[in-house]
Amino acid sequence: MRAVVAILILLMTVVGVTAQTIGGRVSDESRQPIVGATVVDVETGLGTVTDGEGLFRLNTGGKHPKQIVVRCLGFETDTVEVAGRRQGIEVTLRTISVEGRQVDVVGRRKGEDFQRLDPSIATSTVGADGGVEGVIKTQMGVSSNSELSSQYRVRGGNFDENIVYVGGVEIYRPFLIRAGEQEGLSFVNPDMVQELSFSAGGFDASYGDKMSSVLDVSYKRPERGGGGFRLSLLGASAHAEGAVGGGRLTHITGVRYKTNQYLFGSLDTKGDYSPTFFDVQTYWTVRASERLSIGVLAYYASNSYKFVPTDRETTFGTISDAKKLTIYFEGKERDKYQTAVTAANAQMDLSESQSIGVRASMFRTSEQENYDILGEYWLQEAVAAQAAEPTDLSDNIGVGGYMQHARNDLFGEVYSVSGYSKTETAAGTIRGEIRQTFEHYKDVTDEWEYTDSAGYITSPSAGRLRMVESRRADNQLREKRTEGYVVMRSRQIGVGSGQMWITAGVRAAYQTDVGETYVSPRASVSVMMDKWRLRLSGGRYCQIPTLREMKRDDASLNRGVKPQDSWQAVFGADFYPKTSRPMKLTFEAYYKGLRDLNPYSIDNVRLRYMAENNAKGYAAGMDVKINGELVEGVESWATLSVMKTAEKIDGDTHGYIPRPSDQRVQGSMMVQDQMPNNRSISAMLNLYFASGLPFGPQGSARWQQTSRMPGYKRVDLGLYKDFAKDNDGNQKRERLKMAQFGIEVFNLMDFANTISHFWVRDTEGHRYGVPNYLTSRRINVKVRIEF
């Protein structure tokens, strides 16, 4: 209730105007302008916000000297004494890294369609997924339906349509992952992140060939020594950082261990789960001279998943027509995923206005998936007792067995080298890059599944069991790709009482297998007027196919698959209320016209493509976000997204059908609070809702996959005490930044969320989709030390 009242008060605040005026500029430590900072007269309470160049003009009254308070999300608050000179005031805000604070400073360094997020929140957010991706899932236009996976969908796209950069290096996700239980750790280590930027669409031509989103990450260059560690029931992590020679040599190294065994214990399928996920990465920088700087990144991950199932019981259906599935298992699963990444970057500043650089990277993955699972199942009618839980079981309506087998092996390596430049001119900033990429994959697939019940699956003509699924292939893929871009961002252009910026660029890529060149022009316009910032961006986005997109349902390759093509337009509006606390309202509307689509189906987190460019489609929607400090010094936000995406497959007479990612409504809320008289005690509440995704029977045609799963609902709550801080929130000791103990409740309301379905038949041949439920309520204990 307090949060709602605070929102209404902030929205209804009316700021007065008087005769006297003071003005100046607000910037960060690197002299970059800060957009949307609030500037408030302490005496009168009157305030304003900075424009696109960080400039402000404040109409105020009273006598001089006077004090003004300058605040912005993610920066330390500064109080400035104004005496005599009332114009040309220079205010520099220091970046802070406070638990739970988010930086959303549009127009700084990144393009107009990027949100800059505080990476510290990724180390403190409550939830089973957590990390950087846990923060991304709560942003506008982003949806998910699994706490066990770090994957997310953006504005009607799938997992493969998102691109991740770390230090300018593209990061690849594993290829053979079938379920969130196997996924392990994502690449980005939140303890090492310096800057975190995210765009849900409309990004400029400097960002690659994906149709949905960009996550751009920069790792830290520490100024001094430090480190920390975290322990919880889900694993542990530690990091150390330092600087030598006044910052000429910096380093940061992180180690993480994760096990979801505790979470898996709440799944319907019981057994011996043994997930072990480990990674280590290190980032070093050297300032060889005043003009030359070098950075090196190294990463290694070993993810192992072992599982020996014993039994499963799932009750599903309605109160009046409830059914129960019981399965007893034999066999086991053993999966292993090993990944290594090395990258190096060298940048030379030729002058104050021009720099050039070269970047090289290597990605290597080795993945094995091995399982033999035999299950014997009983499907029964459950009789409801007094409209409560089913208690009486009648005769079996289906008895049978199934077997799943896989011996899948994949080895892949990607090498990339690029040269880039940046030039400052009187008209604006010009950036360019050209990149050469070499890819090699060896993919061996051998998997099959059969189901038998009372003889109805047996094929009379063949006299043998008919496989529900069977895939066998031995593929080799070698590909070379050349790509590059040129982007120019104008300097400030005066438009009446406001300012305007224009960004325009073009990206081109040549795909050797197809032998074609794809050109993608993109542009954006941004106008800042008083409390408003309006944005319009769009262009072409061609998604070059990877091995996964070339792989047909039978595991053979179609090397002639062309890029999927998307023309997009995004309109956005940001409103900065003139209040005493930082606050921002954002609205975005978008439309994507999709051509040469490669239709796919999804099971859990596994995507299977037709490997044909035989569909067209669209995605359209609107997003709204409100974020600010409802409680002073602590930020909260809420988002709401409405979207529709559909496709029409060539030769299909059913017209436009929902795409597998057609999650119509999504909403999220992250609320933080602190004890009024003891700021060392804090709470965090994450709430998430997403409407159901389309699904259909196993092996069915795409037009049959239009039923809807139940919506995904989840509430996570965390309560924390920081023993390194006093009641006012100040550090007790200089070297000890944090000594936090916390209790977290995952899935507080104990919602039964569905991730996929297991398909069985009864003796009459009727098919039933038995829900595969995600985790139930769990309590986690967390300890975090920072120094």
mmCIF file of C-alpha atoms in Angstrom, residues 215-358:
data_model
loop_
_atom_site.group_PDB
_atom_site.id
_atom_site.type_symbol
_atom_site.label_atom_id
_atom_site.label_comp_id
_atom_site.label_asym_id
_atom_site.label_seq_id
_atom_site.Cartn_x
_atom_site.Cartn_y
_atom_site.Cartn_z
ATOM 1 C CA LEU A 215 22.959 -7.951 -23.837
ATOM 2 C CA ASP A 216 26.243 -6.013 -23.785
ATOM 3 C CA VAL A 217 28.553 -6.670 -20.827
ATOM 4 C CA SER A 218 31.839 -5.041 -19.858
ATOM 5 C CA TYR A 219 34.006 -6.568 -17.130
ATOM 6 C CA LYS A 220 35.659 -4.549 -14.358
ATOM 7 C CA ARG A 221 38.968 -2.743 -14.423
ATOM 8 C CA PRO A 222 39.514 -2.498 -10.655
ATOM 9 C CA GLU A 223 41.147 0.551 -9.091
ATOM 10 C CA ARG A 224 42.171 -1.262 -5.903
ATOM 11 C CA GLY A 225 42.281 -4.702 -4.345
ATOM 12 C CA GLY A 226 39.144 -6.438 -3.145
ATOM 13 C CA GLY A 227 37.072 -9.575 -3.334
ATOM 14 C CA GLY A 228 34.333 -11.579 -1.742
ATOM 15 C CA PHE A 229 32.458 -14.831 -1.620
ATOM 16 C CA ARG A 230 28.895 -16.135 -1.440
ATOM 17 C CA LEU A 231 27.505 -19.370 0.004
ATOM 18 C CA SER A 232 24.009 -20.789 -0.287
ATOM 19 C CA LEU A 233 22.170 -24.090 -0.547
ATOM 20 C CA LEU A 234 22.530 -23.780 -4.348
ATOM 21 C CA GLY A 235 26.319 -23.422 -4.455
ATOM 22 C CA ALA A 236 29.141 -20.987 -3.859
ATOM 23 C CA SER A 237 31.199 -18.347 -5.634
ATOM 24 C CA ALA A 238 34.303 -16.270 -4.940
ATOM 25 C CA HIS A 239 36.172 -13.503 -6.717
ATOM 26 C CA ALA A 240 39.339 -11.487 -6.247
ATOM 27 C CA GLU A 241 40.412 -8.264 -7.937
ATOM 28 C CA GLY A 242 43.274 -5.825 -7.830
ATOM 29 C CA ALA A 243 45.359 -3.175 -9.537
ATOM 30 C CA VAL A 244 49.136 -2.721 -9.792
ATOM 31 C CA GLY A 245 51.211 0.286 -10.758
ATOM 32 C CA GLY A 246 48.508 2.854 -10.297
ATOM 33 C CA GLY A 247 46.093 0.910 -12.480
ATOM 34 C CA ARG A 248 48.492 0.100 -15.313
ATOM 35 C CA LEU A 249 47.812 -3.598 -14.630
ATOM 36 C CA THR A 250 44.392 -4.746 -13.406
ATOM 37 C CA HIS A 251 42.929 -8.177 -12.858
ATOM 38 C CA ILE A 252 39.731 -9.822 -11.701
ATOM 39 C CA THR A 253 39.098 -13.557 -11.347
ATOM 40 C CA GLY A 254 35.912 -15.371 -10.450
ATOM 41 C CA VAL A 255 35.138 -18.979 -9.550
ATOM 42 C CA ARG A 256 31.631 -20.404 -9.304
ATOM 43 C CA TYR A 257 30.143 -23.726 -8.232
ATOM 44 C CA LYS A 258 26.464 -24.509 -8.556
ATOM 45 C CA THR A 259 24.293 -27.480 -7.741
ATOM 46 C CA ASN A 260 20.510 -27.524 -8.090
ATOM 47 C CA GLN A 261 20.121 -30.851 -6.293
ATOM 48 C CA TYR A 262 18.148 -29.153 -3.523
ATOM 49 C CA LEU A 263 15.703 -27.659 -6.061
ATOM 50 C CA PHE A 264 15.342 -30.891 -8.047
ATOM 51 C CA GLY A 265 14.158 -32.645 -4.903
ATOM 52 C CA SER A 266 10.809 -30.847 -5.328
ATOM 53 C CA LEU A 267 10.167 -32.204 -8.857
ATOM 54 C CA ASP A 268 7.603 -34.951 -9.530
ATOM 55 C CA THR A 269 10.257 -37.301 -10.882
ATOM 56 C CA LYS A 270 12.181 -38.691 -7.922
ATOM 57 C CA GLY A 271 15.644 -40.184 -8.036
ATOM 58 C CA ASP A 272 19.318 -39.517 -7.521
ATOM 59 C CA TYR A 273 20.078 -36.102 -9.030
ATOM 60 C CA SER A 274 23.741 -35.194 -9.221
ATOM 61 C CA PRO A 275 24.209 -31.860 -11.048
ATOM 62 C CA THR A 276 27.685 -30.314 -10.783
ATOM 63 C CA PHE A 277 28.329 -27.013 -12.531
ATOM 64 C CA PHE A 278 31.683 -25.243 -12.259
ATOM 65 C CA ASP A 279 33.417 -22.402 -14.046
ATOM 66 C CA VAL A 280 36.412 -20.099 -13.667
ATOM 67 C CA GLN A 281 37.197 -16.962 -15.629
ATOM 68 C CA THR A 282 39.723 -14.185 -15.418
ATOM 69 C CA TYR A 283 40.085 -10.790 -17.058
ATOM 70 C CA TRP A 284 43.364 -8.841 -17.175
ATOM 71 C CA THR A 285 44.099 -5.401 -18.595
ATOM 72 C CA VAL A 286 47.427 -3.700 -19.260
ATOM 73 C CA ARG A 287 47.923 -0.038 -20.062
ATOM 74 C CA ALA A 288 51.146 -0.475 -22.028
ATOM 75 C CA SER A 289 51.408 3.261 -22.670
ATOM 76 C CA GLU A 290 49.282 6.373 -22.524
ATOM 77 C CA ARG A 291 47.804 5.416 -25.880
ATOM 78 C CA LEU A 292 47.884 1.598 -25.936
ATOM 79 C CA SER A 293 45.717 -0.661 -23.743
ATOM 80 C CA ILE A 294 45.402 -4.461 -23.874
ATOM 81 C CA GLY A 295 42.779 -6.790 -22.395
ATOM 82 C CA VAL A 296 42.752 -10.595 -22.101
ATOM 83 C CA LEU A 297 39.788 -12.786 -21.104
ATOM 84 C CA ALA A 298 39.961 -16.521 -20.345
ATOM 85 C CA TYR A 299 37.065 -18.816 -19.391
ATOM 86 C CA TYR A 300 36.569 -22.513 -18.696
ATOM 87 C CA ALA A 301 33.383 -24.299 -17.644
ATOM 88 C CA SER A 302 32.660 -27.937 -16.837
ATOM 89 C CA ASN A 303 28.997 -28.825 -16.361
ATOM 90 C CA SER A 304 28.046 -32.367 -15.447
ATOM 91 C CA TYR A 305 24.536 -33.747 -15.019
ATOM 92 C CA LYS A 306 23.923 -37.263 -13.686
ATOM 93 C CA PHE A 307 20.492 -38.644 -12.971
ATOM 94 C CA VAL A 308 19.191 -42.057 -11.878
ATOM 95 C CA PRO A 309 15.365 -41.849 -11.802
ATOM 96 C CA THR A 310 13.298 -44.110 -9.546
ATOM 97 C CA ASP A 311 9.625 -43.145 -9.765
ATOM 98 C CA ARG A 312 7.137 -40.424 -10.598
ATOM 99 C CA GLU A 313 3.587 -39.625 -9.523
ATOM 100 C CA THR A 314 1.622 -36.808 -11.178
ATOM 101 C CA THR A 315 -2.044 -35.984 -10.720
ATOM 102 C CA PHE A 316 -3.522 -33.807 -13.448
ATOM 103 C CA GLY A 317 -6.800 -32.794 -15.036
ATOM 104 C CA THR A 318 -9.777 -31.166 -13.314
ATOM 105 C CA ILE A 319 -11.622 -31.869 -10.075
ATOM 106 C CA SER A 320 -14.370 -33.692 -11.984
ATOM 107 C CA ASP A 321 -12.037 -35.494 -14.388
ATOM 108 C CA ALA A 322 -8.762 -36.068 -12.548
ATOM 109 C CA LYS A 323 -6.197 -38.635 -13.610
ATOM 110 C CA LYS A 324 -3.042 -39.969 -12.072
ATOM 111 C CA LEU A 325 0.139 -41.107 -13.809
ATOM 112 C CA THR A 326 2.562 -43.394 -11.992
ATOM 113 C CA ILE A 327 5.918 -44.386 -13.519
ATOM 114 C CA TYR A 328 8.687 -46.661 -12.252
ATOM 115 C CA PHE A 329 12.090 -46.220 -13.873
ATOM 116 C CA GLU A 330 15.245 -48.125 -14.655
ATOM 117 C CA GLY A 331 18.401 -46.708 -16.236
ATOM 118 C CA LYS A 332 20.342 -43.474 -15.933
ATOM 119 C CA GLU A 333 21.467 -40.307 -17.684
ATOM 120 C CA ARG A 334 25.005 -38.880 -17.848
ATOM 121 C CA ASP A 335 25.614 -35.570 -19.650
ATOM 122 C CA LYS A 336 28.761 -33.462 -19.799
ATOM 123 C CA TYR A 337 29.352 -30.039 -21.287
ATOM 124 C CA GLN A 338 32.787 -28.420 -21.416
ATOM 125 C CA THR A 339 33.340 -24.926 -22.768
ATOM 126 C CA ALA A 340 36.418 -22.740 -23.177
ATOM 127 C CA VAL A 341 36.710 -19.149 -24.361
ATOM 128 C CA THR A 342 39.803 -17.011 -24.825
ATOM 129 C CA ALA A 343 39.809 -13.474 -26.164
ATOM 130 C CA ALA A 344 42.263 -10.605 -26.507
ATOM 131 C CA ASN A 345 41.783 -6.964 -27.388
ATOM 132 C CA ALA A 346 44.297 -4.207 -28.149
ATOM 133 C CA GLN A 347 43.252 -0.568 -28.563
ATOM 134 C CA MET A 348 45.408 2.349 -29.690
ATOM 135 C CA ASP A 349 44.390 5.981 -29.236
ATOM 136 C CA LEU A 350 45.825 7.756 -32.271
ATOM 137 C CA SER A 351 44.637 11.108 -30.972
ATOM 138 C CA GLU A 352 42.002 12.564 -28.679
ATOM 139 C CA SER A 353 39.451 12.126 -31.451
ATOM 140 C CA GLN A 354 40.473 8.841 -33.064
ATOM 141 C CA SER A 355 41.205 5.295 -31.911
ATOM 142 C CA ILE A 356 41.685 1.918 -33.590
ATOM 143 C CA GLY A 357 41.779 -1.623 -32.253
ATOM 144 C CA VAL A 358 41.967 -5.307 -33.008
#
